[in-house]
PDB file of C-alpha atoms in Angstrom:
ATOM      1  CA  UNK X  29     -15.775   6.593  -0.965  1.00 79.00           C
ATOM      2  CA  UNK X  30     -14.227   9.896  -1.517  1.00 95.00           C
ATOM      3  CA  UNK X  31     -15.895  12.738  -3.435  1.00 97.00           C
ATOM      4  CA  UNK X  32     -14.840  16.199  -4.767  1.00 98.00           C
ATOM      5  CA  UNK X  33     -17.688  18.585  -4.992  1.00 98.00           C
ATOM      6  CA  UNK X  34     -17.800  22.210  -5.954  1.00 98.00           C
ATOM      7  CA  UNK X  35     -20.476  24.819  -6.446  1.00 98.00           C
ATOM      8  CA  UNK X  36     -20.144  27.855  -8.792  1.00 98.00           C
ATOM      9  CA  UNK X  37     -22.653  30.451  -9.992  1.00 98.00           C
ATOM     10  CA  UNK X  38     -22.833  31.772 -13.647  1.00 98.00           C
ATOM     11  CA  UNK X  39     -24.616  34.602 -14.828  1.00 98.00           C
ATOM     12  CA  UNK X  40     -25.888  33.421 -18.213  1.00 97.00           C
ATOM     13  CA  UNK X  41     -28.776  31.326 -19.725  1.00 98.00           C
ATOM     14  CA  UNK X  42     -29.019  27.784 -18.487  1.00 98.00           C
ATOM     15  CA  UNK X  43     -29.089  26.535 -22.052  1.00 98.00           C
ATOM     16  CA  UNK X  44     -25.560  28.185 -22.604  1.00 98.00           C
ATOM     17  CA  UNK X  45     -24.214  26.540 -19.409  1.00 98.00           C
ATOM     18  CA  UNK X  46     -25.634  23.248 -20.373  1.00 98.00           C
ATOM     19  CA  UNK X  47     -23.966  23.426 -23.826  1.00 98.00           C
ATOM     20  CA  UNK X  48     -20.614  24.012 -22.140  1.00 98.00           C
ATOM     21  CA  UNK X  49     -20.929  20.725 -20.317  1.00 98.00           C
ATOM     22  CA  UNK X  50     -22.892  18.543 -22.835  1.00 98.00           C
ATOM     23  CA  UNK X  51     -21.257  19.328 -26.081  1.00 98.00           C
ATOM     24  CA  UNK X  52     -17.738  18.505 -27.437  1.00 98.00           C
ATOM     25  CA  UNK X  53     -17.360  22.054 -28.569  1.00 98.00           C
ATOM     26  CA  UNK X  54     -18.420  23.383 -25.178  1.00 98.00           C
ATOM     27  CA  UNK X  55     -16.101  21.229 -23.093  1.00 98.00           C
ATOM     28  CA  UNK X  56     -13.194  22.016 -25.512  1.00 98.00           C
ATOM     29  CA  UNK X  57     -13.635  25.668 -24.479  1.00 98.00           C
ATOM     30  CA  UNK X  58     -12.971  25.344 -20.828  1.00 98.00           C
ATOM     31  CA  UNK X  59     -11.312  21.879 -20.013  1.00 98.00           C
ATOM     32  CA  UNK X  60      -8.920  20.776 -22.919  1.00 97.00           C
ATOM     33  CA  UNK X  61      -9.040  21.813 -26.578  1.00 96.00           C
ATOM     34  CA  UNK X  62      -8.096  18.260 -27.211  1.00 96.00           C
ATOM     35  CA  UNK X  63     -11.679  17.024 -26.843  1.00 98.00           C
ATOM     36  CA  UNK X  64     -13.186  14.558 -29.013  1.00 98.00           C
ATOM     37  CA  UNK X  65     -15.882  11.715 -29.303  1.00 98.00           C
ATOM     38  CA  UNK X  66     -19.569  11.830 -29.110  1.00 98.00           C
ATOM     39  CA  UNK X  67     -21.611  13.525 -26.294  1.00 98.00           C
ATOM     40  CA  UNK X  68     -24.648  11.322 -26.488  1.00 97.00           C
ATOM     41  CA  UNK X  69     -26.015   8.641 -24.031  1.00 96.00           C
ATOM     42  CA  UNK X  70     -23.679   5.640 -24.398  1.00 96.00           C
ATOM     43  CA  UNK X  71     -21.194   7.622 -26.407  1.00 98.00           C
ATOM     44  CA  UNK X  72     -17.377   8.119 -25.411  1.00 98.00           C
ATOM     45  CA  UNK X  73     -15.737  11.276 -24.804  1.00 98.00           C
ATOM     46  CA  UNK X  74     -11.872  11.390 -25.101  1.00 98.00           C
ATOM     47  CA  UNK X  75      -9.802  14.087 -23.462  1.00 98.00           C
ATOM     48  CA  UNK X  76      -6.088  14.796 -23.936  1.00 97.00           C
ATOM     49  CA  UNK X  77      -3.749  17.002 -22.036  1.00 94.00           C
ATOM     50  CA  UNK X  78      -0.439  18.397 -23.105  1.00 88.00           C
ATOM     51  CA  UNK X  79       2.186  20.756 -21.802  1.00 82.00           C
ATOM     52  CA  UNK X  80       2.431  23.983 -23.725  1.00 76.00           C
ATOM     53  CA  UNK X  81       5.613  22.471 -25.129  1.00 83.00           C
ATOM     54  CA  UNK X  82       3.570  19.707 -26.649  1.00 82.00           C
ATOM     55  CA  UNK X  83       4.575  16.811 -24.262  1.00 87.00           C
ATOM     56  CA  UNK X  84       1.665  14.613 -23.483  1.00 90.00           C
ATOM     57  CA  UNK X  85       0.693  14.629 -19.799  1.00 88.00           C
ATOM     58  CA  UNK X  86      -2.208  12.221 -20.110  1.00 91.00           C
ATOM     59  CA  UNK X  87      -5.515  11.284 -21.609  1.00 95.00           C
ATOM     60  CA  UNK X  88      -8.722   9.749 -20.437  1.00 97.00           C
ATOM     61  CA  UNK X  89     -11.892   8.324 -21.792  1.00 98.00           C
ATOM     62  CA  UNK X  90     -15.352   8.683 -20.199  1.00 98.00           C
ATOM     63  CA  UNK X  91     -18.703   6.958 -21.177  1.00 98.00           C
ATOM     64  CA  UNK X  92     -21.662   9.238 -21.183  1.00 98.00           C
ATOM     65  CA  UNK X  93     -24.116   7.824 -18.724  1.00 98.00           C
ATOM     66  CA  UNK X  94     -26.797  10.485 -18.594  1.00 98.00           C
ATOM     67  CA  UNK X  95     -27.695  13.615 -20.364  1.00 98.00           C
ATOM     68  CA  UNK X  96     -30.950  15.531 -19.282  1.00 98.00           C
ATOM     69  CA  UNK X  97     -31.022  19.000 -21.115  1.00 98.00           C
ATOM     70  CA  UNK X  98     -30.520  22.021 -18.991  1.00 98.00           C
ATOM     71  CA  UNK X  99     -30.382  19.748 -15.748  1.00 98.00           C
ATOM     72  CA  UNK X 100     -27.752  17.066 -15.630  1.00 98.00           C
ATOM     73  CA  UNK X 101     -24.723  15.363 -17.208  1.00 98.00           C
ATOM     74  CA  UNK X 102     -23.102  12.195 -15.870  1.00 98.00           C
ATOM     75  CA  UNK X 103     -19.778  10.551 -17.147  1.00 98.00           C
ATOM     76  CA  UNK X 104     -18.076   7.538 -15.921  1.00 98.00           C
ATOM     77  CA  UNK X 105     -14.380   7.158 -16.438  1.00 98.00           C
ATOM     78  CA  UNK X 106     -13.371   4.176 -18.545  1.00 98.00           C
ATOM     79  CA  UNK X 107      -9.692   4.744 -18.946  1.00 97.00           C
ATOM     80  CA  UNK X 108      -7.146   7.292 -17.698  1.00 96.00           C
ATOM     81  CA  UNK X 109      -5.129   7.607 -14.459  1.00 94.00           C
ATOM     82  CA  UNK X 110      -5.695   4.601 -12.310  1.00 95.00           C
ATOM     83  CA  UNK X 111      -7.168   6.478  -9.407  1.00 96.00           C
ATOM     84  CA  UNK X 112     -10.087   7.823 -11.908  1.00 97.00           C
ATOM     85  CA  UNK X 113     -11.228   4.543 -13.331  1.00 97.00           C
ATOM     86  CA  UNK X 114     -14.751   3.898 -12.347  1.00 97.00           C
ATOM     87  CA  UNK X 115     -15.178   7.378 -10.839  1.00 98.00           C
ATOM     88  CA  UNK X 116     -17.983   9.474 -12.017  1.00 98.00           C
ATOM     89  CA  UNK X 117     -18.156  13.226 -12.990  1.00 98.00           C
ATOM     90  CA  UNK X 118     -21.500  14.998 -12.768  1.00 98.00           C
ATOM     91  CA  UNK X 119     -22.800  18.446 -13.644  1.00 98.00           C
ATOM     92  CA  UNK X 120     -26.089  19.596 -12.125  1.00 98.00           C
ATOM     93  CA  UNK X 121     -27.661  22.856 -13.119  1.00 98.00           C
ATOM     94  CA  UNK X 122     -30.324  24.951 -11.566  1.00 98.00           C
ATOM     95  CA  UNK X 123     -31.587  28.463 -11.912  1.00 97.00           C
ATOM     96  CA  UNK X 124     -31.636  30.706  -8.785  1.00 96.00           C
ATOM     97  CA  UNK X 125     -32.705  34.209  -9.426  1.00 94.00           C
ATOM     98  CA  UNK X 126     -30.396  35.621 -12.291  1.00 94.00           C
ATOM     99  CA  UNK X 127     -27.775  33.041 -11.570  1.00 97.00           C
ATOM    100  CA  UNK X 128     -27.317  29.411 -12.942  1.00 98.00           C
ATOM    101  CA  UNK X 129     -25.987  27.372 -10.052  1.00 98.00           C
ATOM    102  CA  UNK X 130     -23.651  24.587 -11.157  1.00 98.00           C
ATOM    103  CA  UNK X 131     -22.992  21.754  -8.917  1.00 98.00           C
ATOM    104  CA  UNK X 132     -20.083  19.690  -9.918  1.00 98.00           C
ATOM    105  CA  UNK X 133     -19.095  16.295  -8.717  1.00 98.00           C
ATOM    106  CA  UNK X 134     -16.178  13.896  -9.144  1.00 98.00           C
ATOM    107  CA  UNK X 135     -17.170  10.996  -7.029  1.00 98.00           C
ATOM    108  CA  UNK X 136     -16.300   7.485  -5.794  1.00 97.00           C
ATOM    109  CA  UNK X 137     -12.548   7.834  -5.413  1.00 97.00           C
ATOM    110  CA  UNK X 138     -11.323   4.714  -3.735  1.00 96.00           C
ATOM    111  CA  UNK X 139      -9.283   6.809  -1.253  1.00 95.00           C
ATOM    112  CA  UNK X 140      -8.141  10.367  -0.571  1.00 96.00           C
ATOM    113  CA  UNK X 141      -4.660  10.640  -1.882  1.00 96.00           C
ATOM    114  CA  UNK X 142      -2.510  13.659  -2.716  1.00 97.00           C
ATOM    115  CA  UNK X 143      -3.593  13.283  -6.384  1.00 97.00           C
ATOM    116  CA  UNK X 144      -7.145  13.744  -5.125  1.00 98.00           C
ATOM    117  CA  UNK X 145      -6.256  17.180  -3.643  1.00 98.00           C
ATOM    118  CA  UNK X 146      -4.634  18.105  -6.807  1.00 98.00           C
ATOM    119  CA  UNK X 147      -7.544  17.260  -8.870  1.00 98.00           C
ATOM    120  CA  UNK X 148      -9.850  19.115  -6.405  1.00 98.00           C
ATOM    121  CA  UNK X 149      -7.882  22.331  -6.833  1.00 98.00           C
ATOM    122  CA  UNK X 150      -7.582  21.734 -10.597  1.00 98.00           C
ATOM    123  CA  UNK X 151     -11.274  21.101 -11.016  1.00 98.00           C
ATOM    124  CA  UNK X 152     -12.078  24.447  -9.261  1.00 98.00           C
ATOM    125  CA  UNK X 153      -9.772  26.468 -11.622  1.00 98.00           C
ATOM    126  CA  UNK X 154     -11.441  24.679 -14.618  1.00 98.00           C
ATOM    127  CA  UNK X 155     -14.858  25.534 -13.325  1.00 98.00           C
ATOM    128  CA  UNK X 156     -13.531  29.417 -13.279  1.00 98.00           C
ATOM    129  CA  UNK X 157     -12.472  28.734 -16.804  1.00 98.00           C
ATOM    130  CA  UNK X 158     -15.977  27.314 -17.631  1.00 98.00           C
ATOM    131  CA  UNK X 159     -17.624  30.371 -16.077  1.00 98.00           C
ATOM    132  CA  UNK X 160     -15.393  32.642 -18.066  1.00 98.00           C
ATOM    133  CA  UNK X 161     -16.208  30.908 -21.216  1.00 98.00           C
ATOM    134  CA  UNK X 162     -19.793  31.132 -20.775  1.00 98.00           C
ATOM    135  CA  UNK X 163     -19.862  34.784 -19.387  1.00 98.00           C
ATOM    136  CA  UNK X 164     -17.279  36.032 -21.782  1.00 98.00           C
ATOM    137  CA  UNK X 165     -16.906  33.703 -24.713  1.00 97.00           C
ATOM    138  CA  UNK X 166     -13.425  32.861 -23.936  1.00 98.00           C
ATOM    139  CA  UNK X 167     -12.497  30.151 -21.432  1.00 98.00           C
ATOM    140  CA  UNK X 168      -8.818  28.970 -20.379  1.00 98.00           C
ATOM    141  CA  UNK X 169      -8.810  25.317 -21.482  1.00 97.00           C
ATOM    142  CA  UNK X 170      -5.443  23.138 -21.545  1.00 96.00           C
ATOM    143  CA  UNK X 171      -2.865  23.571 -22.737  1.00 94.00           C
ATOM    144  CA  UNK X 172      -3.180  27.176 -21.774  1.00 93.00           C
ATOM    145  CA  UNK X 173      -4.859  26.341 -18.326  1.00 95.00           C
ATOM    146  CA  UNK X 174      -3.890  27.924 -14.963  1.00 96.00           C
ATOM    147  CA  UNK X 175      -1.225  25.779 -13.581  1.00 95.00           C
ATOM    148  CA  UNK X 176      -1.676  25.116  -9.994  1.00 96.00           C
ATOM    149  CA  UNK X 177       1.403  23.117  -8.793  1.00 95.00           C
ATOM    150  CA  UNK X 178       4.545  21.135  -9.804  1.00 92.00           C
ATOM    151  CA  UNK X 179       2.181  18.366 -11.237  1.00 93.00           C
ATOM    152  CA  UNK X 180       0.414  20.726 -13.573  1.00 89.00           C
TER     153      UNK X 180
ATOM    154  CA  UNK K  16     -16.990  12.118   7.595  1.00 79.00           C
ATOM    155  CA  UNK K  17     -16.531  14.430   4.659  1.00 95.00           C
ATOM    156  CA  UNK K  18     -13.330  16.324   3.894  1.00 97.00           C
ATOM    157  CA  UNK K  19     -12.244  19.064   1.483  1.00 98.00           C
ATOM    158  CA  UNK K  20      -8.673  18.742   0.398  1.00 98.00           C
ATOM    159  CA  UNK K  21      -6.619  20.840  -2.025  1.00 98.00           C
ATOM    160  CA  UNK K  22      -2.940  20.884  -3.343  1.00 98.00           C
ATOM    161  CA  UNK K  23      -1.256  23.986  -4.436  1.00 98.00           C
ATOM    162  CA  UNK K  24       2.309  24.687  -5.387  1.00 98.00           C
ATOM    163  CA  UNK K  25       4.040  28.042  -4.464  1.00 98.00           C
ATOM    164  CA  UNK K  26       7.298  29.288  -5.728  1.00 98.00           C
ATOM    165  CA  UNK K  27       8.678  31.033  -2.640  1.00 97.00           C
ATOM    166  CA  UNK K  28      10.565  30.069   0.499  1.00 98.00           C
ATOM    167  CA  UNK K  29       8.983  27.672   2.970  1.00 98.00           C
ATOM    168  CA  UNK K  30       9.310  30.241   5.654  1.00 98.00           C
ATOM    169  CA  UNK K  31       7.270  32.823   3.787  1.00 98.00           C
ATOM    170  CA  UNK K  32       4.488  30.229   3.103  1.00 98.00           C
ATOM    171  CA  UNK K  33       4.439  29.285   6.823  1.00 98.00           C
ATOM    172  CA  UNK K  34       4.142  33.033   7.789  1.00 98.00           C
ATOM    173  CA  UNK K  35       1.117  33.316   5.495  1.00 98.00           C
ATOM    174  CA  UNK K  36      -0.804  30.517   7.257  1.00 98.00           C
ATOM    175  CA  UNK K  37       0.669  30.855  10.920  1.00 98.00           C
ATOM    176  CA  UNK K  38       0.563  34.631  11.627  1.00 98.00           C
ATOM    177  CA  UNK K  39      -2.558  36.860  11.867  1.00 98.00           C
ATOM    178  CA  UNK K  40      -0.903  39.288   9.440  1.00 98.00           C
ATOM    179  CA  UNK K  41      -0.283  36.620   6.888  1.00 98.00           C
ATOM    180  CA  UNK K  42      -3.837  35.178   6.963  1.00 98.00           C
ATOM    181  CA  UNK K  43      -5.130  38.690   6.841  1.00 98.00           C
ATOM    182  CA  UNK K  44      -3.440  39.145   3.556  1.00 98.00           C
ATOM    183  CA  UNK K  45      -5.134  36.133   1.610  1.00 98.00           C
ATOM    184  CA  UNK K  46      -8.317  35.140   3.499  1.00 98.00           C
ATOM    185  CA  UNK K  47     -10.097  38.171   5.242  1.00 97.00           C
ATOM    186  CA  UNK K  48      -8.638  41.439   6.189  1.00 96.00           C
ATOM    187  CA  UNK K  49     -10.708  41.136   9.374  1.00 96.00           C
ATOM    188  CA  UNK K  50      -8.530  38.618  11.012  1.00 98.00           C
ATOM    189  CA  UNK K  51      -7.616  38.991  14.805  1.00 98.00           C
ATOM    190  CA  UNK K  52      -6.502  36.842  17.799  1.00 98.00           C
ATOM    191  CA  UNK K  53      -3.418  35.013  18.552  1.00 98.00           C
ATOM    192  CA  UNK K  54      -1.827  32.498  16.479  1.00 98.00           C
ATOM    193  CA  UNK K  55      -0.190  30.457  19.285  1.00 97.00           C
ATOM    194  CA  UNK K  56      -0.969  26.989  20.461  1.00 96.00           C
ATOM    195  CA  UNK K  57      -4.193  27.248  22.477  1.00 96.00           C
ATOM    196  CA  UNK K  58      -4.835  30.642  21.098  1.00 98.00           C
ATOM    197  CA  UNK K  59      -8.093  31.825  19.395  1.00 98.00           C
ATOM    198  CA  UNK K  60      -8.328  33.244  15.914  1.00 98.00           C
ATOM    199  CA  UNK K  61     -11.411  35.322  14.813  1.00 98.00           C
ATOM    200  CA  UNK K  62     -12.322  35.836  11.208  1.00 98.00           C
ATOM    201  CA  UNK K  63     -14.983  38.144  10.116  1.00 97.00           C
ATOM    202  CA  UNK K  64     -16.377  38.425   6.504  1.00 94.00           C
ATOM    203  CA  UNK K  65     -18.298  41.531   5.024  1.00 88.00           C
ATOM    204  CA  UNK K  66     -19.706  42.327   1.577  1.00 82.00           C
ATOM    205  CA  UNK K  67     -17.995  45.133  -0.086  1.00 76.00           C
ATOM    206  CA  UNK K  68     -20.924  47.257   0.999  1.00 82.00           C
ATOM    207  CA  UNK K  69     -19.966  46.426   4.679  1.00 82.00           C
ATOM    208  CA  UNK K  70     -22.806  44.107   5.397  1.00 87.00           C
ATOM    209  CA  UNK K  71     -21.531  41.324   7.632  1.00 90.00           C
ATOM    210  CA  UNK K  72     -21.834  37.988   6.036  1.00 88.00           C
ATOM    211  CA  UNK K  73     -20.670  35.916   9.007  1.00 91.00           C
ATOM    212  CA  UNK K  74     -17.683  35.346  11.462  1.00 95.00           C
ATOM    213  CA  UNK K  75     -16.121  32.245  12.818  1.00 97.00           C
ATOM    214  CA  UNK K  76     -13.606  31.445  15.630  1.00 98.00           C
ATOM    215  CA  UNK K  77     -10.916  28.700  15.638  1.00 98.00           C
ATOM    216  CA  UNK K  78      -8.771  27.425  18.219  1.00 98.00           C
ATOM    217  CA  UNK K  79      -5.112  26.892  17.198  1.00 98.00           C
ATOM    218  CA  UNK K  80      -4.342  23.138  17.972  1.00 98.00           C
ATOM    219  CA  UNK K  81      -0.969  22.731  16.487  1.00 98.00           C
ATOM    220  CA  UNK K  82       1.735  24.939  15.043  1.00 98.00           C
ATOM    221  CA  UNK K  83       5.070  23.330  13.708  1.00 98.00           C
ATOM    222  CA  UNK K  84       7.143  25.823  11.871  1.00 98.00           C
ATOM    223  CA  UNK K  85       7.524  25.447   8.087  1.00 98.00           C
ATOM    224  CA  UNK K  86       5.520  22.164   8.427  1.00 98.00           C
ATOM    225  CA  UNK K  87       2.039  22.173   9.931  1.00 98.00           C
ATOM    226  CA  UNK K  88      -0.765  24.259  11.128  1.00 98.00           C
ATOM    227  CA  UNK K  89      -4.062  23.006  12.578  1.00 98.00           C
ATOM    228  CA  UNK K  90      -7.137  24.739  13.756  1.00 98.00           C
ATOM    229  CA  UNK K  91     -10.526  23.642  15.079  1.00 98.00           C
ATOM    230  CA  UNK K  92     -13.599  25.590  14.532  1.00 98.00           C
ATOM    231  CA  UNK K  93     -15.178  26.731  17.927  1.00 98.00           C
ATOM    232  CA  UNK K  94     -17.957  28.777  16.412  1.00 97.00           C
ATOM    233  CA  UNK K  95     -19.261  29.948  13.167  1.00 96.00           C
ATOM    234  CA  UNK K  96     -21.609  28.343  10.666  1.00 94.00           C
ATOM    235  CA  UNK K  97     -23.269  25.320  12.209  1.00 95.00           C
ATOM    236  CA  UNK K  98     -21.660  23.073   9.636  1.00 96.00           C
ATOM    237  CA  UNK K  99     -18.331  24.237  10.517  1.00 97.00           C
ATOM    238  CA  UNK K 100     -18.265  23.629  14.285  1.00 97.00           C
ATOM    239  CA  UNK K 101     -15.842  21.025  15.296  1.00 97.00           C
ATOM    240  CA  UNK K 102     -14.242  20.743  11.840  1.00 98.00           C
ATOM    241  CA  UNK K 103     -10.550  21.124  11.375  1.00 98.00           C
ATOM    242  CA  UNK K 104      -8.522  23.046   8.991  1.00 98.00           C
ATOM    243  CA  UNK K 105      -4.937  22.036   8.246  1.00 98.00           C
ATOM    244  CA  UNK K 106      -2.080  23.366   6.310  1.00 98.00           C
ATOM    245  CA  UNK K 107       0.849  20.968   5.614  1.00 98.00           C
ATOM    246  CA  UNK K 108       3.964  22.170   3.831  1.00 98.00           C
ATOM    247  CA  UNK K 109       6.771  20.509   2.095  1.00 98.00           C
ATOM    248  CA  UNK K 110       9.589  21.455  -0.320  1.00 97.00           C
ATOM    249  CA  UNK K 111       9.599  19.659  -3.666  1.00 96.00           C
ATOM    250  CA  UNK K 112      12.345  20.973  -6.008  1.00 94.00           C
ATOM    251  CA  UNK K 113      11.912  24.716  -6.285  1.00 94.00           C
ATOM    252  CA  UNK K 114       8.245  24.532  -5.270  1.00 97.00           C
ATOM    253  CA  UNK K 115       6.593  24.580  -1.867  1.00 98.00           C
ATOM    254  CA  UNK K 116       3.727  22.220  -1.826  1.00 98.00           C
ATOM    255  CA  UNK K 117       0.865  23.209   0.415  1.00 98.00           C
ATOM    256  CA  UNK K 118      -1.614  20.449   1.187  1.00 98.00           C
ATOM    257  CA  UNK K 119      -4.840  21.990   2.652  1.00 98.00           C
ATOM    258  CA  UNK K 120      -7.601  20.240   4.441  1.00 98.00           C
ATOM    259  CA  UNK K 121     -10.875  21.176   5.940  1.00 98.00           C
ATOM    260  CA  UNK K 122     -12.104  17.958   7.453  1.00 98.00           C
ATOM    261  CA  UNK K 123     -14.713  16.242   9.578  1.00 97.00           C
ATOM    262  CA  UNK K 124     -17.844  17.770   7.853  1.00 97.00           C
ATOM    263  CA  UNK K 125     -20.794  15.810   9.189  1.00 96.00           C
ATOM    264  CA  UNK K 126     -22.184  15.481   5.708  1.00 95.00           C
ATOM    265  CA  UNK K 127     -21.688  16.755   2.196  1.00 96.00           C
ATOM    266  CA  UNK K 128     -24.229  19.396   1.657  1.00 96.00           C
ATOM    267  CA  UNK K 129     -24.383  22.202  -0.872  1.00 97.00           C
ATOM    268  CA  UNK K 130     -22.538  24.500   1.422  1.00 97.00           C
ATOM    269  CA  UNK K 131     -19.695  22.010   1.591  1.00 98.00           C
ATOM    270  CA  UNK K 132     -19.424  22.342  -2.230  1.00 98.00           C
ATOM    271  CA  UNK K 133     -19.481  26.251  -2.087  1.00 98.00           C
ATOM    272  CA  UNK K 134     -16.786  26.102   0.738  1.00 98.00           C
ATOM    273  CA  UNK K 135     -14.666  23.658  -1.368  1.00 98.00           C
ATOM    274  CA  UNK K 136     -14.733  26.028  -4.474  1.00 98.00           C
ATOM    275  CA  UNK K 137     -14.352  29.114  -2.209  1.00 98.00           C
ATOM    276  CA  UNK K 138     -11.155  27.547  -0.356  1.00 98.00           C
ATOM    277  CA  UNK K 139      -9.659  26.922  -3.823  1.00 98.00           C
ATOM    278  CA  UNK K 140      -9.991  30.514  -4.832  1.00 98.00           C
ATOM    279  CA  UNK K 141      -8.517  31.613  -1.383  1.00 98.00           C
ATOM    280  CA  UNK K 142      -5.449  29.199  -1.877  1.00 98.00           C
ATOM    281  CA  UNK K 143      -4.987  31.117  -5.269  1.00 98.00           C
ATOM    282  CA  UNK K 144      -5.084  34.357  -3.238  1.00 98.00           C
ATOM    283  CA  UNK K 145      -2.558  32.959  -0.684  1.00 98.00           C
ATOM    284  CA  UNK K 146      -0.181  32.041  -3.644  1.00 98.00           C
ATOM    285  CA  UNK K 147      -0.687  35.376  -5.257  1.00 98.00           C
ATOM    286  CA  UNK K 148       0.182  37.045  -1.625  1.00 98.00           C
ATOM    287  CA  UNK K 149       3.508  35.044  -1.195  1.00 98.00           C
ATOM    288  CA  UNK K 150       4.677  35.175  -4.811  1.00 98.00           C
ATOM    289  CA  UNK K 151       3.697  38.863  -5.456  1.00 98.00           C
ATOM    290  CA  UNK K 152       3.193  40.510  -2.143  1.00 97.00           C
ATOM    291  CA  UNK K 153      -0.450  41.081  -2.867  1.00 98.00           C
ATOM    292  CA  UNK K 154      -3.262  38.627  -2.127  1.00 98.00           C
ATOM    293  CA  UNK K 155      -7.031  39.088  -2.576  1.00 98.00           C
ATOM    294  CA  UNK K 156      -8.626  38.549   0.865  1.00 97.00           C
ATOM    295  CA  UNK K 157     -12.179  39.368   1.738  1.00 96.00           C
ATOM    296  CA  UNK K 158     -13.952  41.650   1.416  1.00 94.00           C
ATOM    297  CA  UNK K 159     -12.419  42.045  -2.169  1.00 93.00           C
ATOM    298  CA  UNK K 160     -12.153  38.335  -2.732  1.00 95.00           C
ATOM    299  CA  UNK K 161     -13.257  36.619  -5.974  1.00 96.00           C
ATOM    300  CA  UNK K 162     -16.941  35.884  -5.718  1.00 95.00           C
ATOM    301  CA  UNK K 163     -17.899  32.441  -6.910  1.00 96.00           C
ATOM    302  CA  UNK K 164     -21.523  32.163  -6.726  1.00 95.00           C
ATOM    303  CA  UNK K 165     -24.891  33.717  -5.433  1.00 92.00           C
ATOM    304  CA  UNK K 166     -23.697  32.904  -1.735  1.00 93.00           C
ATOM    305  CA  UNK K 167     -20.484  34.822  -1.975  1.00 89.00           C
TER     306      UNK K 167
END
């Protein structure tokens, strides 16, 4: 199995970082404004992505598998790009000095394809957006997200 | 084996992107200003990293394994962080419409540790620096690189 993993440090309270990954309002502030559903164990989260012109790029649905306040969030992809179905996204939080360390994972890709490399780069820029949201109050979610290549 | 892979698109000539990854001057413009050595097959490249205060964080040396103009660069880590020794870094370039697609790899980690996640995130920000260098003439190499966590 192939995994994308990233580490980022955020200067904020662990409760505010947790809120950014464990609530619909939080996620909408750094990943995509078109976030809906219920962030509760067994709940479903739906994410839609559009170009700034309004054209839909894609959408995906995750089941919320685990939520441990200020520690851990785990989702499993139920629908979306074929390569994503069955993969899991995790956010693990810990305090180190004055920094909250967020360990991100998008795991269990069946193979490492060019789309995996695109998603790895894209997740990194969304984690910068997440940090900016928590530290400044303003993230950079889709559709105004940083574009990284000819795919988005 | 564990691999870091990223994909980024750059709006520039493929020769200018190749120069950024295949010459000492190019690499010094986006990764670390303290780049030295010879970028020739069998040559050695040395990279040093300091904090803005001047304190040394670390250094590493790579052997240049392969150089194919406008297509491919491959290095093997000869010395540096223990986790890096023996790993390989590759840059593969291709033209897609008006975009040069750069496929980056840092492969053959023995295991996925927290430092791998740090390096994955850090490489992503250095690739943004590389794009900025090629597209605007000004990258963001160490020691003025974007800091991503409490490790750097």
